[in-house]
Backbone as a ProteinNet text record, in pm:
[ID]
protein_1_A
[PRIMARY]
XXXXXXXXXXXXXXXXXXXXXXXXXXXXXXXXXXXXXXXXXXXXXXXXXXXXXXXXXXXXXXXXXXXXXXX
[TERTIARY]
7187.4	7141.2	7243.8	7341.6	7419.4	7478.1	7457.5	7447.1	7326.6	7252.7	7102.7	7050.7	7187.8	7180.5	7073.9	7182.8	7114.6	6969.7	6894.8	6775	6749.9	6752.1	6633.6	6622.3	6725.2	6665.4	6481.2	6464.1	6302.2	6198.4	6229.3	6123.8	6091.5	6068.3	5983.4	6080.3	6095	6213.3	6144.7	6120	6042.8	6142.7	6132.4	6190.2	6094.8	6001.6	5962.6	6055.9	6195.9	6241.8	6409.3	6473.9	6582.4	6622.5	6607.5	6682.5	6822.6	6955.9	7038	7003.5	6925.2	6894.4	6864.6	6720.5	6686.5	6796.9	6928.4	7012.3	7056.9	7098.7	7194.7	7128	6993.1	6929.7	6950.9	6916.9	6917	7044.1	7171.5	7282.5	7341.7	7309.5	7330.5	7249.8	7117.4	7073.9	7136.8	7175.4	7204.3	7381.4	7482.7	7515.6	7487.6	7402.8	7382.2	7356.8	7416.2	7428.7	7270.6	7190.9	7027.8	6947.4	6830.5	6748.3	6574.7	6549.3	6439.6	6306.7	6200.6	6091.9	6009	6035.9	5961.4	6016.9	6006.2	6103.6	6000.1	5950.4	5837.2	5958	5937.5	6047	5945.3	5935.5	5888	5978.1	6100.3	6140.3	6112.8	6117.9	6045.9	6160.2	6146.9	6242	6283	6373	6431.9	6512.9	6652	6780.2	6788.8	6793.7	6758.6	6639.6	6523.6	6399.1	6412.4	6351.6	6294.5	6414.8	6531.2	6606.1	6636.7	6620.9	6613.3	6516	6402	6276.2	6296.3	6367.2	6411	6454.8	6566.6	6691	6599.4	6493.7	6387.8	6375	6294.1	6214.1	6283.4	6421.8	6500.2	6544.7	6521.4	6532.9	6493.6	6530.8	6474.1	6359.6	6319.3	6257.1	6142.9	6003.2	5905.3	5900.8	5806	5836.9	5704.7	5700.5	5569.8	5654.9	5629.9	5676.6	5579.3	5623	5516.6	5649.1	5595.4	5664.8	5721.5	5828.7	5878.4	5933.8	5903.3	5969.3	5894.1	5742.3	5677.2	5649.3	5666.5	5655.5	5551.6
11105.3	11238.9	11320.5	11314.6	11409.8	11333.4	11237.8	11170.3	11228.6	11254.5	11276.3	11435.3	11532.1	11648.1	11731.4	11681.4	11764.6	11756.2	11607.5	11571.9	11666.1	11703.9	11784.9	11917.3	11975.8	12080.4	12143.7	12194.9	12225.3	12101.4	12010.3	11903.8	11875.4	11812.4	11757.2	11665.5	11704.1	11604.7	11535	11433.8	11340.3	11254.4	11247.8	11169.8	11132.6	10979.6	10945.7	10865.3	10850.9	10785.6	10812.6	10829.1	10848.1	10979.7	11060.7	11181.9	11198.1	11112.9	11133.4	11167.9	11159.6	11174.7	11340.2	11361.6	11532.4	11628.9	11551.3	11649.2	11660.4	11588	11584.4	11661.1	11674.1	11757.5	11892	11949	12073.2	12096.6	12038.4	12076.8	12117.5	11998	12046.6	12181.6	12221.1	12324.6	12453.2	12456.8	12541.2	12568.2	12491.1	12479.3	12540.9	12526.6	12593.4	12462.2	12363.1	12263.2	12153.6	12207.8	12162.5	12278.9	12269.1	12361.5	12292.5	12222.7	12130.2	12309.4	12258.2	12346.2	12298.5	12213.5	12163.9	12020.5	12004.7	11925.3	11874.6	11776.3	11673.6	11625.3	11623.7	11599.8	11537.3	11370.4	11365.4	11201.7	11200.7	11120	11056.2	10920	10844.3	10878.3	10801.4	10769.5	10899.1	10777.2	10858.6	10971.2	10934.9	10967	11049.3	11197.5	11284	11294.4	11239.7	11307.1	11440.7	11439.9	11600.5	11663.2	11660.8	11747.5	11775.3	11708.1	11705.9	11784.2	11800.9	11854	12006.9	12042.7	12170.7	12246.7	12166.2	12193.3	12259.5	12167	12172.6	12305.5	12336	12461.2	12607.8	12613.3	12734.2	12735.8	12657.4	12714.6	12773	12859.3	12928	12877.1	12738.5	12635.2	12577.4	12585.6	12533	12405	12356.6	12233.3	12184.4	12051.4	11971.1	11881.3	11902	11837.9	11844.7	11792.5	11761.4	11771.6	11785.2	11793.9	11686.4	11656.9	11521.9	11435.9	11283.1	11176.7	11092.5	11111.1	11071.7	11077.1	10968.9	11050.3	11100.8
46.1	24.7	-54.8	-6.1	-92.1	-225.1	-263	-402.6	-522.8	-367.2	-450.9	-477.9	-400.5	-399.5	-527.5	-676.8	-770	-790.1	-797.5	-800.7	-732.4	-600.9	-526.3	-580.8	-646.3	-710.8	-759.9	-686.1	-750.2	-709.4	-640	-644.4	-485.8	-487.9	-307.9	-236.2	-65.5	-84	74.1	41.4	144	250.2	388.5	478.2	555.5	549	652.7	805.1	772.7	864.1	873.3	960.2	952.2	980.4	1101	1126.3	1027	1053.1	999.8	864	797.7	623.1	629.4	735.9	721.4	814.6	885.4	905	804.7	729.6	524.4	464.2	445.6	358.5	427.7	576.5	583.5	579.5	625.2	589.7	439.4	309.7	208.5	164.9	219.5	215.2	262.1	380.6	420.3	345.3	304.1	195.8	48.2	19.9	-111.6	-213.7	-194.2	-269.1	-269.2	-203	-294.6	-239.8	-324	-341.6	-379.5	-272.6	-284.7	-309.4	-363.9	-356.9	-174.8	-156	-69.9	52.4	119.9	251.1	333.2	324.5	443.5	500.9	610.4	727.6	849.9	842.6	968.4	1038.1	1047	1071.9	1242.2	1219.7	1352.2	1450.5	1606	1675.9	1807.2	1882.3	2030.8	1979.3	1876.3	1849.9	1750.1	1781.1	1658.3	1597.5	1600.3	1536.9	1565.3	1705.2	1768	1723.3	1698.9	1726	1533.8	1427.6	1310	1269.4	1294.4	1289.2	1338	1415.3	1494.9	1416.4	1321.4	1246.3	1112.2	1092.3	950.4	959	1046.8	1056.4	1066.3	1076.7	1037.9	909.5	830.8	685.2	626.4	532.6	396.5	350.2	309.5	247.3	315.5	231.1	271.8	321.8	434.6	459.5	541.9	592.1	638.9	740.4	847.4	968.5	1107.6	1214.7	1333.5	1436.5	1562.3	1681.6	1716	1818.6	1884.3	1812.6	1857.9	1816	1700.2	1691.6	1665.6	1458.9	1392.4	1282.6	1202.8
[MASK]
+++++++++++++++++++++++++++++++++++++++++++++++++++++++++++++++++++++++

């Protein structure tokens, strides 16, 4: 993610799997250092989903996500 920072500029930034990935994105967000138009955030799993998804939804930045663990 943060390799991939500049790409997200203005474009869609998709995570079907991997909490650790949509904590990187809202962190570089909240950062300053990307600026996606848009954030689907529905990563699977016990370990950080629900709690990645939490993180989603206080941003600045539009986004597409679901409750829990479930993706």
């Amino acid at each position: 993610m943060r390799k991939a920072n500049q790409l997200m500029d203005g474009g869609i930034v998709a995570i079907g799997n991997g909490p650790t990935a949509l904590f990187e994105v809202c962190d570089l967000v909240r950062k300053g250092k990307a600026r996606p138009a848009l954030i689907i955030g529905v990563p699977v799993g016990f370990v950080g989903a629900a709690e990645s998804k939490k993180e989603l939804i206080t941003l600045p930045v539009p986004f597409i996500t679901n409750q829990g663990g479930k993706g």
